[in-house]
Short mmCIF file of C-alpha atoms in Angstrom, two decimals:
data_model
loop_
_atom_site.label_atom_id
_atom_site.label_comp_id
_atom_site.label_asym_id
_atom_site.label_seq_id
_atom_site.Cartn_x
_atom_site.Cartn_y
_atom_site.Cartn_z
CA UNK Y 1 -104.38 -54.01 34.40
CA UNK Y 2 -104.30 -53.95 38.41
CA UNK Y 3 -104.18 -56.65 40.62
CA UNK Y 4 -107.40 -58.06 41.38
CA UNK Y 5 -107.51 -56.36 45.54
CA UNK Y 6 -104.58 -53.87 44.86
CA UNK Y 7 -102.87 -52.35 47.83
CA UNK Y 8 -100.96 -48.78 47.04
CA UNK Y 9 -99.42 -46.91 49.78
CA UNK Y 10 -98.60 -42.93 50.99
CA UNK Y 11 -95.27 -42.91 52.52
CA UNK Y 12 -94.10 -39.60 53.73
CA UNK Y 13 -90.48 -39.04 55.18
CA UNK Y 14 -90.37 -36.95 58.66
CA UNK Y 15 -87.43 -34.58 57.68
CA UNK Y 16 -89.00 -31.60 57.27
CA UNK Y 17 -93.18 -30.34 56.78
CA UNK Y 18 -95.22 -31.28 54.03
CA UNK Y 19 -95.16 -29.11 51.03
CA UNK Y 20 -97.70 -29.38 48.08
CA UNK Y 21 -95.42 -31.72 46.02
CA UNK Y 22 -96.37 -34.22 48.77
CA UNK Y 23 -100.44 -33.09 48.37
CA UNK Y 24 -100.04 -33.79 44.50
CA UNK Y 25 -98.62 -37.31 45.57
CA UNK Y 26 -101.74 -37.92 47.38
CA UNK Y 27 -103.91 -36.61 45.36
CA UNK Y 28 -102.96 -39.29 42.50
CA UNK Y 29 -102.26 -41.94 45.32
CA UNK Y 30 -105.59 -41.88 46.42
CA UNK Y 31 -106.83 -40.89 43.06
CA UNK Y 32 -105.58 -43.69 41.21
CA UNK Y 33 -105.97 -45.96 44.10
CA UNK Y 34 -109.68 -45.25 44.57
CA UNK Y 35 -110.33 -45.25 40.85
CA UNK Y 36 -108.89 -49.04 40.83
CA UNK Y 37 -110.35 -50.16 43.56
CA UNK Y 38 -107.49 -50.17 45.87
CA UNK Y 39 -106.82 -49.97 49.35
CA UNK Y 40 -104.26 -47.22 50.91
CA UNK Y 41 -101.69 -48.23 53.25
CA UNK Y 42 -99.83 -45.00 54.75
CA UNK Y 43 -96.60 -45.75 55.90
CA UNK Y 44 -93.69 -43.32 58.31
CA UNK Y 45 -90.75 -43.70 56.54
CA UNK Y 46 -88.17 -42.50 58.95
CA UNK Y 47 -85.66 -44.78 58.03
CA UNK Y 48 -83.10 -41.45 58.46
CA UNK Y 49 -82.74 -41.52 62.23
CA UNK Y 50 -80.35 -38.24 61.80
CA UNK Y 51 -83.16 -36.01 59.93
CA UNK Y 52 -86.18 -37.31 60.95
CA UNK Y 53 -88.02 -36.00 63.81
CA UNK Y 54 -91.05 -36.70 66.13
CA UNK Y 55 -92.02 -33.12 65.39
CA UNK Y 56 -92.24 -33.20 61.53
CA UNK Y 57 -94.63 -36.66 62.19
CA UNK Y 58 -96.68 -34.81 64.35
CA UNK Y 59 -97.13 -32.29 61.67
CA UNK Y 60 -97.39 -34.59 58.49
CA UNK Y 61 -100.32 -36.68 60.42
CA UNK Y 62 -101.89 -33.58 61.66
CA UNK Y 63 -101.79 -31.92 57.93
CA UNK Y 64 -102.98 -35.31 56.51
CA UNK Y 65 -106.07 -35.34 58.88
CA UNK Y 66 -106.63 -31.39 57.89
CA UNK Y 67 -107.04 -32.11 54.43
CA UNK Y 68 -109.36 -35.21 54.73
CA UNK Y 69 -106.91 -37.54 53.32
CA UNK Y 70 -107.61 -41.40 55.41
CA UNK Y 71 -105.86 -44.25 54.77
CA UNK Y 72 -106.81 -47.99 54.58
CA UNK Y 73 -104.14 -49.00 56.78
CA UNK Y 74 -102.05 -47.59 59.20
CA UNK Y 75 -104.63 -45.03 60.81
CA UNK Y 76 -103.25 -41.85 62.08
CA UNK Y 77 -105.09 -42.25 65.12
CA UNK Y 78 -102.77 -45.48 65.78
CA UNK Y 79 -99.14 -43.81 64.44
CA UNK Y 80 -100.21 -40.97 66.90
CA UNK Y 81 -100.81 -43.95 69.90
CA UNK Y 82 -97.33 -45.24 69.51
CA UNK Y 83 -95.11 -48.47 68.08
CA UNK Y 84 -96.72 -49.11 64.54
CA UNK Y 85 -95.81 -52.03 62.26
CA UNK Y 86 -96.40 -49.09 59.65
CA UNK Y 87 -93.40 -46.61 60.66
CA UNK Y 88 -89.81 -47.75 59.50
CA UNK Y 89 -88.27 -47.26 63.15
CA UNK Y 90 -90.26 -49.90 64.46
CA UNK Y 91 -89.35 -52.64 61.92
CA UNK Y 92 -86.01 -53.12 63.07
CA UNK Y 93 -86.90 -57.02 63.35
CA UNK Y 94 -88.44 -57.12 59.98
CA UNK Y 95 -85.25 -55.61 58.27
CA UNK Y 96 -82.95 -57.86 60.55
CA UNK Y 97 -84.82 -60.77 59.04
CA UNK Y 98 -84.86 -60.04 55.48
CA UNK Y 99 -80.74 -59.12 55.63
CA UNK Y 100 -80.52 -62.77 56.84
CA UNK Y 101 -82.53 -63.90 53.93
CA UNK Y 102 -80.93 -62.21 51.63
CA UNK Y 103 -77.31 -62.93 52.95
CA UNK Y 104 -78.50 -66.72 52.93
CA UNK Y 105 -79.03 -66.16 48.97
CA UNK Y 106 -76.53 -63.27 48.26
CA UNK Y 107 -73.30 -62.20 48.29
CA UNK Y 108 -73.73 -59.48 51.39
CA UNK Y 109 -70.19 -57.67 52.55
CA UNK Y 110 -69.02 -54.95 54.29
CA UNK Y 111 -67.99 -51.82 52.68
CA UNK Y 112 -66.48 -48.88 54.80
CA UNK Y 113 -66.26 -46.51 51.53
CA UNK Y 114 -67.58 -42.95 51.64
CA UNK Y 115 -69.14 -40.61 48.93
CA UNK Y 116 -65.42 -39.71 47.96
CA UNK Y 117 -65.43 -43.70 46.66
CA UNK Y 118 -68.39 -43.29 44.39
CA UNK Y 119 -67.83 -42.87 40.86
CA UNK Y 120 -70.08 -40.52 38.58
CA UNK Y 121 -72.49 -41.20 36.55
CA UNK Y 122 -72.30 -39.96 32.83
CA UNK Y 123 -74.13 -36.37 33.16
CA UNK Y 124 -77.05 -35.06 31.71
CA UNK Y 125 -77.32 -33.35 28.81
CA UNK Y 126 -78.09 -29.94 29.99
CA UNK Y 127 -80.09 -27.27 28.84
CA UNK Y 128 -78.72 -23.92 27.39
CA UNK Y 129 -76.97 -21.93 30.76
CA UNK Y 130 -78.71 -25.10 32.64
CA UNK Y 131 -74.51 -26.63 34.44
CA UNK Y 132 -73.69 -30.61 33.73
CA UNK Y 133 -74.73 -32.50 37.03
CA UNK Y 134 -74.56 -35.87 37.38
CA UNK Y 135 -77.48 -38.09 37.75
CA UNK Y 136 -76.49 -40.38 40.29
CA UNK Y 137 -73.25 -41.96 41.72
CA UNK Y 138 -72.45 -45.32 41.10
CA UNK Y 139 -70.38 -47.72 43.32
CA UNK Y 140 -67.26 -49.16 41.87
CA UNK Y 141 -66.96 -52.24 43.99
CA UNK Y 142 -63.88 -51.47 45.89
CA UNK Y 143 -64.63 -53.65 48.99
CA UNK Y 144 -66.46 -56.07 47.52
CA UNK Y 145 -63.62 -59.22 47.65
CA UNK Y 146 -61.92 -56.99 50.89
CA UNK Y 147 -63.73 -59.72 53.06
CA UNK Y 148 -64.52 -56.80 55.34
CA UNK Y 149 -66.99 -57.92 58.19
CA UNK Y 150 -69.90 -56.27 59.69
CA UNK Y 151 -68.95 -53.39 62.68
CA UNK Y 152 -69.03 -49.36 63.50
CA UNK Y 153 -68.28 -47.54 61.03
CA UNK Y 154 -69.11 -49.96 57.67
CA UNK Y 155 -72.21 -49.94 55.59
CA UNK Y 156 -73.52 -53.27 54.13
CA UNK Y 157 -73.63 -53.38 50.09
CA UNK Y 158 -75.27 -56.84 48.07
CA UNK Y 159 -73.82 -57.61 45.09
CA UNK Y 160 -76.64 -56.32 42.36
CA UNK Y 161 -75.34 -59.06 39.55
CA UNK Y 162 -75.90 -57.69 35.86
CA UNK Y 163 -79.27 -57.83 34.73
CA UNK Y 164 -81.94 -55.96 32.56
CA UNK Y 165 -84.57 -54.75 34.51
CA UNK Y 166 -87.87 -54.65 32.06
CA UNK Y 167 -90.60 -53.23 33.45
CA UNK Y 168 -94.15 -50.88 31.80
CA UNK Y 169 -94.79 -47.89 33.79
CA UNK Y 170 -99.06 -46.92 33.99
CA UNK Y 171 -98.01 -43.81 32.29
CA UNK Y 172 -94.28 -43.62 31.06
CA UNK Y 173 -94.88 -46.76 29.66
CA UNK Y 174 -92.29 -49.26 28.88
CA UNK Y 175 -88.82 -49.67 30.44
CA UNK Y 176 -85.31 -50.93 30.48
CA UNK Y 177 -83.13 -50.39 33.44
CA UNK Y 178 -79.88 -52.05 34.33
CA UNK Y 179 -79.15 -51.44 38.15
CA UNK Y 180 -75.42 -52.82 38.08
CA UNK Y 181 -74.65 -50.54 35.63
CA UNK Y 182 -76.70 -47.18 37.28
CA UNK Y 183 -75.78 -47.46 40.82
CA UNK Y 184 -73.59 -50.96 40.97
CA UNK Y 185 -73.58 -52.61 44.12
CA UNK Y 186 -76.44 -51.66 46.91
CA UNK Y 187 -76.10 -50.25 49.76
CA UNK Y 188 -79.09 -51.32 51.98
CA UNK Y 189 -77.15 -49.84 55.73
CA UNK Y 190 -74.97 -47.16 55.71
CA UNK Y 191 -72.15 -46.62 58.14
CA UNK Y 192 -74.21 -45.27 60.78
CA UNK Y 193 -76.01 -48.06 61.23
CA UNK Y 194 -79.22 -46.85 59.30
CA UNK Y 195 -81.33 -49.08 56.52
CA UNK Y 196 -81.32 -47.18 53.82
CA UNK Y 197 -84.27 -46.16 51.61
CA UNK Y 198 -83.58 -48.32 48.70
CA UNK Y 199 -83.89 -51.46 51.23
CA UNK Y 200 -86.30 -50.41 53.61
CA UNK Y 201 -88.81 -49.52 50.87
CA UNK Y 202 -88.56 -52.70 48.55
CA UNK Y 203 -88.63 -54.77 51.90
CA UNK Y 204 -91.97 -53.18 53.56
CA UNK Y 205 -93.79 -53.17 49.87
CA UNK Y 206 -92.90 -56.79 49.49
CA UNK Y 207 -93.52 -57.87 53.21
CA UNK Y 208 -96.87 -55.65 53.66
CA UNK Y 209 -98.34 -56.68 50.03
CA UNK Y 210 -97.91 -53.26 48.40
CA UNK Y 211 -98.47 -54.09 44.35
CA UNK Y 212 -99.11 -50.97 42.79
CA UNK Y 213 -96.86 -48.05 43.54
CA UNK Y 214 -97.76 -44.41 42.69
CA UNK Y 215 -95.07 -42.09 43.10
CA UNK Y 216 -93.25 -39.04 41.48
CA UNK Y 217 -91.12 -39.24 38.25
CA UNK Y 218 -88.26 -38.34 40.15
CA UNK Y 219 -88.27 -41.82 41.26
CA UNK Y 220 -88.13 -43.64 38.43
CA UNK Y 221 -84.60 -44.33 38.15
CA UNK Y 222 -84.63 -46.45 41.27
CA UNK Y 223 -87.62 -48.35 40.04
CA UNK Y 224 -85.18 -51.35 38.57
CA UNK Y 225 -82.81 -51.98 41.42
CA UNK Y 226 -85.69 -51.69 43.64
CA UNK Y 227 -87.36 -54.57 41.58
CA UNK Y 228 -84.38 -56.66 41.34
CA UNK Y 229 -83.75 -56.25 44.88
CA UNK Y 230 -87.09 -57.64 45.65
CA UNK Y 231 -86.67 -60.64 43.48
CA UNK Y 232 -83.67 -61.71 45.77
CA UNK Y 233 -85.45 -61.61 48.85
CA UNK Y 234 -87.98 -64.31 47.39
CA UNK Y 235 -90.48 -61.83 45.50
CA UNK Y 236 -92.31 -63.64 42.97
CA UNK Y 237 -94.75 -61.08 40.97
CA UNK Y 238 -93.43 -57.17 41.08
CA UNK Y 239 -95.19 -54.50 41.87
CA UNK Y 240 -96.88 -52.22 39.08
CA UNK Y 241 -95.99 -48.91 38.68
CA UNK Y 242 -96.77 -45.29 38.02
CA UNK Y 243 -94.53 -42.19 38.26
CA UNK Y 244 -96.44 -39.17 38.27
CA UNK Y 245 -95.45 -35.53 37.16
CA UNK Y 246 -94.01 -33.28 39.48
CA UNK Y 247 -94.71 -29.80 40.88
CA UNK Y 248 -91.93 -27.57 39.75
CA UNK Y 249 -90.61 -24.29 40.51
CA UNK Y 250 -90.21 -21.20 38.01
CA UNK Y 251 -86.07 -22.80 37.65
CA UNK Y 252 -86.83 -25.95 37.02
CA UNK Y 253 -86.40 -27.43 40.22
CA UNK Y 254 -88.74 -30.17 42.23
CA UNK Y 255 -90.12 -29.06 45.28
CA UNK Y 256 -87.83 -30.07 48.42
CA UNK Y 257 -88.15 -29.64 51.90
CA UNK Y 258 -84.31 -29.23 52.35
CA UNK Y 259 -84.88 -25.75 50.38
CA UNK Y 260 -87.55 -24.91 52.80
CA UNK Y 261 -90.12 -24.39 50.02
CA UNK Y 262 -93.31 -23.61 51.25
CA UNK Y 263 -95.12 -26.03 54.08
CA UNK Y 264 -98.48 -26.86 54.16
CA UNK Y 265 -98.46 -25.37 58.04
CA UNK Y 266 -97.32 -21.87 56.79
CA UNK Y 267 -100.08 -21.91 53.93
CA UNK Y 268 -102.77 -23.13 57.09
CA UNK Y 269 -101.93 -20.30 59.09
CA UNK Y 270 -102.46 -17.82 55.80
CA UNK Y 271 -105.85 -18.84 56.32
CA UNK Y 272 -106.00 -21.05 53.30
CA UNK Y 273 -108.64 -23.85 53.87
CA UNK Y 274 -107.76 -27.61 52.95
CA UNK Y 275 -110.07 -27.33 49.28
CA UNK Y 276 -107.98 -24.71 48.13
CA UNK Y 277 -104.57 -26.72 48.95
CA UNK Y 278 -105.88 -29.43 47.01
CA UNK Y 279 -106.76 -26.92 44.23
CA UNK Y 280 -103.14 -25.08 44.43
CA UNK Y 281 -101.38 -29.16 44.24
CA UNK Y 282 -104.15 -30.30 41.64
CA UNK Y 283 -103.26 -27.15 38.92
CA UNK Y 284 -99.41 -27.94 39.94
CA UNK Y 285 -99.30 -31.20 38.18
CA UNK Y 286 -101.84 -30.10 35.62
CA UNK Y 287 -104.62 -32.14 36.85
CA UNK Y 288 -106.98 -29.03 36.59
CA UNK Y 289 -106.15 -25.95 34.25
CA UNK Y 290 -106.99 -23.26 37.40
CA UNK Y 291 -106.29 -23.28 41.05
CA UNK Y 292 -110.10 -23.53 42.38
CA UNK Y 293 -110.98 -25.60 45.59
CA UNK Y 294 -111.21 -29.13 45.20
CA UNK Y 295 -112.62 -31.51 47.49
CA UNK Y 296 -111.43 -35.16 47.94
CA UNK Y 297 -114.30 -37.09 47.51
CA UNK Y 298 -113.87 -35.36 43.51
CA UNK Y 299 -110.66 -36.40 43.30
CA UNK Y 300 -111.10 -40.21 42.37
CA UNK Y 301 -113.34 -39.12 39.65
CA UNK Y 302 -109.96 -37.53 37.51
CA UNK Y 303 -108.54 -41.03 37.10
CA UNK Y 304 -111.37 -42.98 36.38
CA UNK Y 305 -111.05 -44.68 32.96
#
């Protein structure tokens, strides 16, 4: 069951154009979100000051706009005017606070490992010809009793004690996650001085009332620390969830704009119209069984139950 006023939110990273994984994300944000009754918050998250650019914004709110998709909060007409307490570079303060918080309750430290330091996770069992690749990394907790302060060059870490996550997904259903043991301690700045997704995220759903989160599958193993994380800064009730399919490519792979797959912008200037970029995302995640236009005042009506 929802909240009673749910808030959901569409929160596109600048670092590269909008491809139709992200479409099929809105559709079943605003989908889902309408069907329940909920409000959409839309949300710059350009936490990565090295890949994110004023350029790709320009072209995720203008693509946005195309295909008739209007948030709730944080209008594109306002992210276009300037400083918005709904992009992640302007929140600087709001991070800054909650690090105190959580320092005040946690064990915070410095760490000044790299990626060499990380330790692999076990690796998927892979398909026939598919190679082993790990899932994830996991921190070992080399500087965690170093006593290593805050400065250039370190990343922050908090201690993620050992704990079972339990959380019931709105369409995997239920799970058990144990963060310590997935990615051990968290890094929420790196060494460049950056917040890193992991925080920034859990802080701006908890601090801008964000309690059901619709997002793609690929997500779903962060779903525990990002839960446990917010119960140390002071969240109460957690978020619901749903992890949606993705769009995948003939090999298997997601969608990514670091592979340059095909932008929304390049499929505009084939002449395709908005409806039938809805269509192409909709029969991507099987939400229709052909490609055909599809407005987005219909697309509410798929997830009503």
């Amino acid at each position: 069951m929802s909240p009673p006023s749910p808030l959901t939110r569409f929160a596109p990273a600048p670092t590269g154009y909008l491809h139709l994984g992200h479409v099929a994300n809105a559709i079943f944000v605003w989908g889902i979100g309408r069907a329940r009754g909920a409000k959409v918050l839309l949300r710059i998250e350009d936490h990565d000051r090295g890949r994110c650019r004023p350029e790709y914004e320009a072209a995720l709110l203008e693509d946005l706009d195309w295909l008739g998709f209007t948030p709730d909060l944080g209008s594109i007409a306002r992210l276009r005017a300037g400083p918005s307490d709904f992009r992640q570079s302007d929140r600087g303060e709001v991070y800054l606070a909650a690090l105190e918080e959580l320092g005040a309750r946690q064990q915070v430290y410095g760490c000044d490992c790299s990626r060499r330091d990380l330790t692999p996770s076990p690796p998927l069992r892979p398909g026939e010809g598919e190679p082993e690749e790990p899932v994830e990394t996991r921190y070992p907790g080399r500087c965690r009793n170093r006593g290593l302060e805050a400065g250039p060059g370190r990343g922050l870490r908090v201690v993620l004690p050992p704990r079972e996550v339990h959380f019931t997904d709105g369409r995997l259903g239920d799970q058990v996650q144990c963060p310590s043991e997935q990615c051990g301690d968290l890094l929420i700045r790196d060494r460049l001085g950056n917040w890193t997704y992991q925080f920034a995220v859990t802080v701006d759903d908890f601090r801008q009332g964000v309690d059901l989160v619709i997002r793609g599958e690929d997500l779903l193993p962060s779903t525990g620390r990002q839960i446990q994380l917010a119960a140390m800064l002071g969240r109460v009730e957690a978020a619901q969830w749903f992890h949606h399919p993705l769009i995948l490519k003939p090999s298997g792979e997601k969608l990514s704009k670091a592979n340059r797959d095909t932008a929304i912008r390049e499929l505009r200037e084939q002449g395709i119209g908005p409806t039938e970029v809805l269509g192409l995302a909709a029969h991507g995640v099987g939400l229709i069984d052909d490609a055909r236009p599809v407005g987005v005042a219909e697309i509410a009506d798929w997830f009503q139950v």
